[in-house]
Short mmCIF file of C-alpha atoms in Angstrom, two decimals:
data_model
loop_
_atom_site.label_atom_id
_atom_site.label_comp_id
_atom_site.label_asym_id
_atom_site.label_seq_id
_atom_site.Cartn_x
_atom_site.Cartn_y
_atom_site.Cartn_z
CA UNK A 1 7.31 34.12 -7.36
CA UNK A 2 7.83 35.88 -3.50
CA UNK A 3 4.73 35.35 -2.83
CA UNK A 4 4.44 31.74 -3.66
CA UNK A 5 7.94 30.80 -2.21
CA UNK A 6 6.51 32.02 1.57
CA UNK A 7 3.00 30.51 1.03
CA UNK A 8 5.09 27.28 -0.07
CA UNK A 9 6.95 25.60 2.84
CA UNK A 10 9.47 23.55 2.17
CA UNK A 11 12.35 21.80 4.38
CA UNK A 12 10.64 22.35 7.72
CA UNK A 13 8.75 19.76 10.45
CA UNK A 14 5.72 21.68 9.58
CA UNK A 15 2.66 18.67 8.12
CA UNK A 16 5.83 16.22 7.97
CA UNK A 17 3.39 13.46 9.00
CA UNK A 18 1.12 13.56 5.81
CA UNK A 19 1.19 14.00 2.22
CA UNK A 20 -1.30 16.44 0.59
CA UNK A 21 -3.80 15.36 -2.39
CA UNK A 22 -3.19 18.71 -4.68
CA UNK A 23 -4.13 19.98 -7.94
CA UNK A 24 -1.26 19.79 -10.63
CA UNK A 25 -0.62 23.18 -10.35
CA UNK A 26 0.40 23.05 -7.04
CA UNK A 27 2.47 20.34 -7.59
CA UNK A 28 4.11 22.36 -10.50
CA UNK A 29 4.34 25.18 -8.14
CA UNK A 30 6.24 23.32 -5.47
CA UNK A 31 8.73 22.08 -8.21
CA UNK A 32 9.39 24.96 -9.69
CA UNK A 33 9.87 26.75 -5.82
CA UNK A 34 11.95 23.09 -5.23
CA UNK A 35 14.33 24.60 -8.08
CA UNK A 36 14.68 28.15 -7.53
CA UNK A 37 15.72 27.46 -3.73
CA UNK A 38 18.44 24.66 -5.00
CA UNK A 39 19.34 27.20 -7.74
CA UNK A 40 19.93 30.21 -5.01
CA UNK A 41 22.30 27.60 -2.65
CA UNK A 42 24.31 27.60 -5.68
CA UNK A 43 24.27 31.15 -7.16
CA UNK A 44 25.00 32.38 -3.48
CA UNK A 45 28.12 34.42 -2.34
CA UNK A 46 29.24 31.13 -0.50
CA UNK A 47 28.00 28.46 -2.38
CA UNK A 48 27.21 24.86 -1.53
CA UNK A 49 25.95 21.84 -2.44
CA UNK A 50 22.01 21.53 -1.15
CA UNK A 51 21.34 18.97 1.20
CA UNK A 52 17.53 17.42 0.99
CA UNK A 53 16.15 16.42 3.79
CA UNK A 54 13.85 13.69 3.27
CA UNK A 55 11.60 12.00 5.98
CA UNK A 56 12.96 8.69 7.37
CA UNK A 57 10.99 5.82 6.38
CA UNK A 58 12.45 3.11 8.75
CA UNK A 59 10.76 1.53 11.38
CA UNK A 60 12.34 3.33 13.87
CA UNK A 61 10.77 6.29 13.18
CA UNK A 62 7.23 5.13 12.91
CA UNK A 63 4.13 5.82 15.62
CA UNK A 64 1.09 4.58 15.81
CA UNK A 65 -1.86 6.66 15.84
CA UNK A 66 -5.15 5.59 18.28
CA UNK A 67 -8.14 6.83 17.20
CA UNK A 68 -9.69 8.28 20.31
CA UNK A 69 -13.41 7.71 19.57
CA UNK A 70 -12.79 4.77 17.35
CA UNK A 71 -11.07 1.54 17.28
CA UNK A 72 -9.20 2.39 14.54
CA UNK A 73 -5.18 3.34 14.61
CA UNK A 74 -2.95 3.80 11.81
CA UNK A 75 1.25 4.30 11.08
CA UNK A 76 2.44 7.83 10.61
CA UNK A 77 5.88 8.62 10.13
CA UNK A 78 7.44 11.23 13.27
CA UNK A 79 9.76 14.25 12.54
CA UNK A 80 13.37 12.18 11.81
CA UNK A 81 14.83 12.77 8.68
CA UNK A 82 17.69 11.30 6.50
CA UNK A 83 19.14 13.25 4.18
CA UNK A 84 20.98 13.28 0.04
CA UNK A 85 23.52 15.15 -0.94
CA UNK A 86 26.05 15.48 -3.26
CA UNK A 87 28.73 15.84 -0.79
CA UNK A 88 28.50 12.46 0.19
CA UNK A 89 29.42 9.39 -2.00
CA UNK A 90 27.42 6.76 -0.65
CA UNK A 91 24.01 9.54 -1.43
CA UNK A 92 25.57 11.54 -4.38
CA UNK A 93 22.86 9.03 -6.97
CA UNK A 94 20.03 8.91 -4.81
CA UNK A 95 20.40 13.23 -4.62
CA UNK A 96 20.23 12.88 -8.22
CA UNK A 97 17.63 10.62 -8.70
CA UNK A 98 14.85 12.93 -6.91
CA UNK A 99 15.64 15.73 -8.93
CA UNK A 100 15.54 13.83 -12.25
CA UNK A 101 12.32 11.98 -10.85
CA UNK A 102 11.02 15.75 -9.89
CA UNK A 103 11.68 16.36 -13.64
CA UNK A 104 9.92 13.20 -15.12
CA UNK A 105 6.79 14.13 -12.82
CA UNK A 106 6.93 18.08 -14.18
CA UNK A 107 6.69 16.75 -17.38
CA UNK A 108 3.62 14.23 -16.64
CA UNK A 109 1.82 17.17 -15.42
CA UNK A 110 2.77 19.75 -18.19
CA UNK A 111 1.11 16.58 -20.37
CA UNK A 112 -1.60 16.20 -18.55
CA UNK A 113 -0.97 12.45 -18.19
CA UNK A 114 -0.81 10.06 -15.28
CA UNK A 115 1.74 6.66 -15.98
CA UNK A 116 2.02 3.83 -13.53
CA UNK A 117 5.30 3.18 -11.41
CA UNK A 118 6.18 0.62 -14.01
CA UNK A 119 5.54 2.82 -16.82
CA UNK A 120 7.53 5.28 -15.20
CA UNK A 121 10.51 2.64 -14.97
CA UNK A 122 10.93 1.72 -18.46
CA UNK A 123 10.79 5.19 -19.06
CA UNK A 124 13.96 6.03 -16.77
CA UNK A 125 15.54 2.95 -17.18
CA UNK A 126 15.97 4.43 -20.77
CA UNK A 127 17.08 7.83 -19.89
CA UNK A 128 18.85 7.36 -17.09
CA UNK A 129 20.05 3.90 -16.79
CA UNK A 130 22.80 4.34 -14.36
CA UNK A 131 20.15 6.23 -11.62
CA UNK A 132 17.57 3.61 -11.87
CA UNK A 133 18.78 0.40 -13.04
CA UNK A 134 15.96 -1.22 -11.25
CA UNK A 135 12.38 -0.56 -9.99
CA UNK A 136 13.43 -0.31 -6.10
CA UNK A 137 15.03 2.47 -7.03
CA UNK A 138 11.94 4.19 -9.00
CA UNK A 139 9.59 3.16 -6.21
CA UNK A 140 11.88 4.48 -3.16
CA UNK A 141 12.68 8.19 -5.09
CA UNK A 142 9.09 8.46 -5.75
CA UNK A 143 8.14 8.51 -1.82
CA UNK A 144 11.37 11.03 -1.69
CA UNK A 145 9.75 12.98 -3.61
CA UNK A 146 6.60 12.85 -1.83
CA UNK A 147 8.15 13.58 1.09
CA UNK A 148 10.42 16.51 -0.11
CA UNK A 149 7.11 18.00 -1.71
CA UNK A 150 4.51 17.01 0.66
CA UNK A 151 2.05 15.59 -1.81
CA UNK A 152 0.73 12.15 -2.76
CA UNK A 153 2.30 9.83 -5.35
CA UNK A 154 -1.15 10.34 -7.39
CA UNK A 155 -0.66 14.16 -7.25
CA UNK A 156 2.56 13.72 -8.90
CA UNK A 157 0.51 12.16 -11.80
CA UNK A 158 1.38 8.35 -10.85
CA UNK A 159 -1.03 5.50 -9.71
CA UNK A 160 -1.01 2.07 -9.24
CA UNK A 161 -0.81 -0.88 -12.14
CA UNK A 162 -4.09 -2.30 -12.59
CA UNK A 163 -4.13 -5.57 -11.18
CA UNK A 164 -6.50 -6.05 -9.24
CA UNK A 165 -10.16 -7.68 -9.31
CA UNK A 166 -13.56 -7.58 -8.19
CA UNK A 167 -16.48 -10.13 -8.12
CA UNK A 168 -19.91 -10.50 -6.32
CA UNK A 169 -22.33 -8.34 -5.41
CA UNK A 170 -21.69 -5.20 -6.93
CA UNK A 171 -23.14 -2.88 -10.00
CA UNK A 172 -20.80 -1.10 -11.60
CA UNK A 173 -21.11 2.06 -14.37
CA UNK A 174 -18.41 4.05 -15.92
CA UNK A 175 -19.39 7.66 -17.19
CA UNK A 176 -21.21 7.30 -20.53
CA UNK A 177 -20.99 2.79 -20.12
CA UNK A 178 -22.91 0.36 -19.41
CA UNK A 179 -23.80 -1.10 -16.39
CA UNK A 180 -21.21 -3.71 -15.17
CA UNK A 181 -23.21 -6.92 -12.91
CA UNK A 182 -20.06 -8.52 -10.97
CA UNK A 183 -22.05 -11.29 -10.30
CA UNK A 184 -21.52 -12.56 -14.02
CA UNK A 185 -17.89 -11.86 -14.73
CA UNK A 186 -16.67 -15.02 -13.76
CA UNK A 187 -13.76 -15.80 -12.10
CA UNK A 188 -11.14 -13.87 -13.38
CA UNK A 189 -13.87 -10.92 -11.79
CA UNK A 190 -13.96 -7.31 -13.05
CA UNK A 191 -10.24 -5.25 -12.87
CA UNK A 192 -9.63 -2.97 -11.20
CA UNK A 193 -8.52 0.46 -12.79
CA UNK A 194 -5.61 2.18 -10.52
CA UNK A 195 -6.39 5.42 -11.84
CA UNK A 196 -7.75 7.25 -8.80
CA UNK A 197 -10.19 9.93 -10.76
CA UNK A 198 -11.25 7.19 -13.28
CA UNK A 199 -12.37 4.94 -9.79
CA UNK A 200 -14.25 8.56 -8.28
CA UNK A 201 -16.67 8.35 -11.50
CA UNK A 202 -17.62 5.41 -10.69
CA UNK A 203 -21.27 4.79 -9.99
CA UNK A 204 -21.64 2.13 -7.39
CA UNK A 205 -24.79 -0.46 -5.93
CA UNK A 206 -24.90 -3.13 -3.89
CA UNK A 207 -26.86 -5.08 -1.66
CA UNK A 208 -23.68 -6.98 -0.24
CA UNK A 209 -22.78 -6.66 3.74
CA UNK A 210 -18.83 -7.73 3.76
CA UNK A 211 -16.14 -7.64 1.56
CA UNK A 212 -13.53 -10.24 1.32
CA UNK A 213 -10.29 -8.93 0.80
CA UNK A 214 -7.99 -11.88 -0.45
CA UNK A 215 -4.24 -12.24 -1.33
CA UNK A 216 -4.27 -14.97 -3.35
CA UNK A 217 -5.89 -14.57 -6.83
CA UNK A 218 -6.58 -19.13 -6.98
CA UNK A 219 -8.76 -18.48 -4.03
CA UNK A 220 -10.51 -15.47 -5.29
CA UNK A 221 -11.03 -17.62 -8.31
CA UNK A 222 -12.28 -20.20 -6.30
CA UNK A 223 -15.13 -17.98 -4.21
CA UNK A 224 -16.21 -16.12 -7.61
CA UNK A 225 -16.24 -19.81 -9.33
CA UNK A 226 -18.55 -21.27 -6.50
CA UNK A 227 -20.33 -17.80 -6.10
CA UNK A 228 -20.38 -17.64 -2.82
CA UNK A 229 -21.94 -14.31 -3.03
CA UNK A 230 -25.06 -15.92 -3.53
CA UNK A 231 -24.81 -17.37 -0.17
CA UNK A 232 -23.17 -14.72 1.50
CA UNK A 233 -24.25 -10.96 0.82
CA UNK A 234 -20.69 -9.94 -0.11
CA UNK A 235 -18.01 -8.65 -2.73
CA UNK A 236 -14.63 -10.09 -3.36
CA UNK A 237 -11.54 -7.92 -3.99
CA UNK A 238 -7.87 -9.27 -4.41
CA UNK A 239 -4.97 -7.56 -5.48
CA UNK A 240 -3.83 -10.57 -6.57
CA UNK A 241 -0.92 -11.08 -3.78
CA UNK A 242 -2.07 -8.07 -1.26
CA UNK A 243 -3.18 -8.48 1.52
CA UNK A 244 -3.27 -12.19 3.00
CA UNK A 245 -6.83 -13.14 4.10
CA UNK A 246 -5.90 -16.78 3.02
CA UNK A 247 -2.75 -18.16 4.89
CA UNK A 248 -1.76 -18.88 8.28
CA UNK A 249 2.09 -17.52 8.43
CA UNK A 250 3.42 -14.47 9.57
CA UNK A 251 4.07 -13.06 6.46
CA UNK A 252 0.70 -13.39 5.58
CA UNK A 253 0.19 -11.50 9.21
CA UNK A 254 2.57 -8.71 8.48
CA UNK A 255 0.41 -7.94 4.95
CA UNK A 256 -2.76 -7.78 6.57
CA UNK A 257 -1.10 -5.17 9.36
CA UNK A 258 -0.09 -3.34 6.44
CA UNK A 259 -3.38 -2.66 5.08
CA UNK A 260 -5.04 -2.35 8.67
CA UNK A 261 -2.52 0.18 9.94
CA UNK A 262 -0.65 1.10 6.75
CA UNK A 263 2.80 1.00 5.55
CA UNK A 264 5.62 2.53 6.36
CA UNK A 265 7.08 2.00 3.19
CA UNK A 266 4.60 4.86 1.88
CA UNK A 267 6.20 6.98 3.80
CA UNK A 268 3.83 10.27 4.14
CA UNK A 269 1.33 8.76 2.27
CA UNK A 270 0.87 5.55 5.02
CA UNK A 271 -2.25 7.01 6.72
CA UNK A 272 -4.01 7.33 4.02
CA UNK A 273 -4.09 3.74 2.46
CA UNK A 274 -4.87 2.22 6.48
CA UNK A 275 -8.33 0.79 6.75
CA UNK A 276 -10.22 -1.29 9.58
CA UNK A 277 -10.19 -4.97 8.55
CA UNK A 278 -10.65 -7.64 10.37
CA UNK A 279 -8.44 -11.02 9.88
CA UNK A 280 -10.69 -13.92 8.65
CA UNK A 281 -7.85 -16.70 8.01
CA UNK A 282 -6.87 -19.60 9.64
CA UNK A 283 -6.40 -19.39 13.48
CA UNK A 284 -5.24 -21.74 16.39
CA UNK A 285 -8.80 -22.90 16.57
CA UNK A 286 -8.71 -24.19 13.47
CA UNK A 287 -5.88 -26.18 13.15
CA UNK A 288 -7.98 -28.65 14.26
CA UNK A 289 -9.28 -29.35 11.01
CA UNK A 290 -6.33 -29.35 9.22
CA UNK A 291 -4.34 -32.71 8.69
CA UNK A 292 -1.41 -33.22 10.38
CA UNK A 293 0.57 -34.24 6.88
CA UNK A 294 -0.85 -30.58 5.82
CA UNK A 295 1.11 -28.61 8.16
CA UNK A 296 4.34 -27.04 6.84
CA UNK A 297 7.56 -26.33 8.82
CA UNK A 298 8.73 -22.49 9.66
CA UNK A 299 11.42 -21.44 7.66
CA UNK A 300 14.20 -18.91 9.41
CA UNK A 301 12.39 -15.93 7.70
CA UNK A 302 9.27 -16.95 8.94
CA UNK A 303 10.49 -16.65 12.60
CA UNK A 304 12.35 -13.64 12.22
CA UNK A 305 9.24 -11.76 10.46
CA UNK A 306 7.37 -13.49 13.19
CA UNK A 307 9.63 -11.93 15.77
CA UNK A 308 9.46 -8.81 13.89
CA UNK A 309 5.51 -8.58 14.52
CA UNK A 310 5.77 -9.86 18.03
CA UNK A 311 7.68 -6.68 18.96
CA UNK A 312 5.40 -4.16 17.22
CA UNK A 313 3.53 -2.04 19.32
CA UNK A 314 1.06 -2.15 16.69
CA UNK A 315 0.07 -5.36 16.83
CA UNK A 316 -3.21 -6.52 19.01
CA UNK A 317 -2.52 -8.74 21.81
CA UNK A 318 -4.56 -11.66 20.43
CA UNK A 319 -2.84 -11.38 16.86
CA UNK A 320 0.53 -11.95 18.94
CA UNK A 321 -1.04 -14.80 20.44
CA UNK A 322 -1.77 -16.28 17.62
CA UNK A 323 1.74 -16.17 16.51
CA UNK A 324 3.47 -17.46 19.90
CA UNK A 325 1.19 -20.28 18.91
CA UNK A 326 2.79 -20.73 15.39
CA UNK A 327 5.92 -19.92 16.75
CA UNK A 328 6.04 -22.62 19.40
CA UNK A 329 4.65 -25.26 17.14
CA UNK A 330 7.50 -24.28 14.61
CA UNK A 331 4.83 -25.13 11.88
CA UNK A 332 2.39 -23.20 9.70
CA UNK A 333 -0.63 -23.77 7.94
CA UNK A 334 -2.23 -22.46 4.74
CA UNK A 335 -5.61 -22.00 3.70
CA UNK A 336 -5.84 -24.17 1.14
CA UNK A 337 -4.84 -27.33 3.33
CA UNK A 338 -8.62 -26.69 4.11
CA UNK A 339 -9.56 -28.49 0.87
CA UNK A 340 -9.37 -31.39 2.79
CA UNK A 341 -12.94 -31.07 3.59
CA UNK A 342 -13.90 -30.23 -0.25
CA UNK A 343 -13.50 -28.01 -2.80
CA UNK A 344 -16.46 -25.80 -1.07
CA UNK A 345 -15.51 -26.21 1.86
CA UNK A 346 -13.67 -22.63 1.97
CA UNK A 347 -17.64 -20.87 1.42
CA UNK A 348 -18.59 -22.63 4.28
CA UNK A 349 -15.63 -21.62 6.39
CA UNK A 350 -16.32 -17.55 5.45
CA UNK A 351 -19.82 -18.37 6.63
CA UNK A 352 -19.08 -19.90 9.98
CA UNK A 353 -15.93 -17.24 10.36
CA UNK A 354 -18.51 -13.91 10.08
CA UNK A 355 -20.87 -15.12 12.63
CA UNK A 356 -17.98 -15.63 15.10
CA UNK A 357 -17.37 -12.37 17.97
CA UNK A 358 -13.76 -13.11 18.15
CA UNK A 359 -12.23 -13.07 14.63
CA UNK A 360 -10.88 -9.41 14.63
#
């Protein structure tokens, strides 16, 4: 157990910035090491109370990462931590809701299972209802735990619900299944499993060019209905409320940040999730074809989110243009005003917005 506790660091800056995809074993390993060191604080001559140090998620302590031969840049989370302990009342539940979440993950592993963050709820909520009356609390000690541990929330045995979708132009074949044609699965599309190792035995072809990431699930139902696939080479994903591709607020701005640059919310884990996508919803340009009566006013929220973005070093110069625009209009538009035009009419917008140079 020496040797593993010095080839296992723990409580240090060192890899603070990311979260490692491990075997279970190693994850077992690093609980069990996790233990032992809070069990030798106590058992000491002097004893005290451990103190975890967990990485601070809050905007303040996020950077941006430029790729230097790419375009691309992505949120990490810098060396600034917050800490739980026991010695303080205002932490003294959310020190004990890591360890007991530590516990629930040992156990997932022992079994060999993997549960989704919802699963997982129910199954404290039972337990240990005073800890985690509510899922906030099950989602926020999870990324504690992947920061005290320094491995990702799949390693720890737990992945996403399944609700998302796919449609279009994409063959799909499960070990041992048969083929799947997303072309003819209608438009509630194909769903999407959120277990990680299922999704990697996946055999994949297409033909398609683009894929249409879309927030809201009545538009992806809309595309798949009028198969726009057949028009344009493409397959259509939504998570059925993640990210926006469809409306014209800042909101829907701040969601499609979050899966260009990532989230800071995932803590060690945000680099991982960032991917380069480009924004195909409504812009100043188009408000042109948009009826006046369409147009719906900013809320308070929607300027201070809007402010929010504005300041964000992460944000492109001609995404905060866009919203000064917004912003000085005090009004906002959504996607669907564009039904104006017809119930295609959105197919023929996707078309005319991919052919544009300016849309990222």
């Amino acid at each position: 157990m020496a040797d593993l506790r010095r080839s296992t660091v723990f409580f240090t800056e060192q890899h603070l910035s990311y979260a490692d995809i491990l075997p279970p074993l190693e994850v077992r390993s690093r609980i069990e090491v996790a233990v032992l060191n809070f069990l030798k604080v106590l058992n000491s001559s002097t004893p005290a109370i451990s103190i975890l140090p967990m990485i601070n998620r809050k905007k303040s302590n996020s950077r941006v990462n430029h790729g230097l031969l790419t375009e691309d840049s992505w949120i990490f989370l810098s060396r600034s931590f917050c800490t739980r302990s026991l010695m303080r009342e205002n932490t003294t539940k959310s020190f004990m809701r890591v360890w007991k979440m530590m516990e629930m993950c040992y156990e997932i592993l022992v079994k060999e299972k993997r549960v989704t963050q919802r699963e997982l709820f129910y199954k404290l909520l039972c337990v240990s209802p005073d800890y985690f009356p509510s899922q906030v609390q099950v989602n926020q000690t999870i990324q504690d735990v992947v920061a005290l541990l320094r491995c990702s929330r799949f390693s720890l045995g737990v992945m996403a619900s399944s609700r998302g979708a796919v449609a279009g132009r994409l063959l799909l074949q499960e070990p041992d299944q048969e083929i799947v044609d997303c072309t003819t699965c209608g438009s509630s599309g194909y769903a999407i499993s959120g277990d990680l190792n299922l999704l990697e035995k996946l055999t994949m072809k297409t033909d398609a060019r683009y894929i249409f990431v879309i927030e809201k699930h009545a538009i992806f139902q809309r595309l798949a209905e009028d198969r726009v696939f057949n028009q344009i080479p493409c397959i259509l994903i939504t998570a059925k409320g993640y990210p926006d591709l469809a409306t014209r607020n800042p909101a829907g701005l701040a969601i499609l940040c979050t899966f260009k640059y990532g989230s800071i919310g995932m803590g060690l884990e945000a680099y991982r999730y960032a991917c380069n996508i480009k924004w195909l919803g409504l812009r100043k340009d188009d408000l042109a074809a948009i009826p006046e009566e369409s147009f719906i006013p900013l809320k308070p929220k929607d300027l201070q989110i809007a402010k929010s973005l504005t300041s964000s070093e992460i944000l492109q110069d001609n995404y905060k243009e866009e919203l000064a625009v917004m912003v000085q209009s005090g009004k906002k538009a959504e996607i669907e005003a564009l039904y104006f035009h017809g119930y295609d009419f959105l197919g023929k917008y996707l078309a005319n917005k991919i052919v544009q140079v300016d849309y990222i």
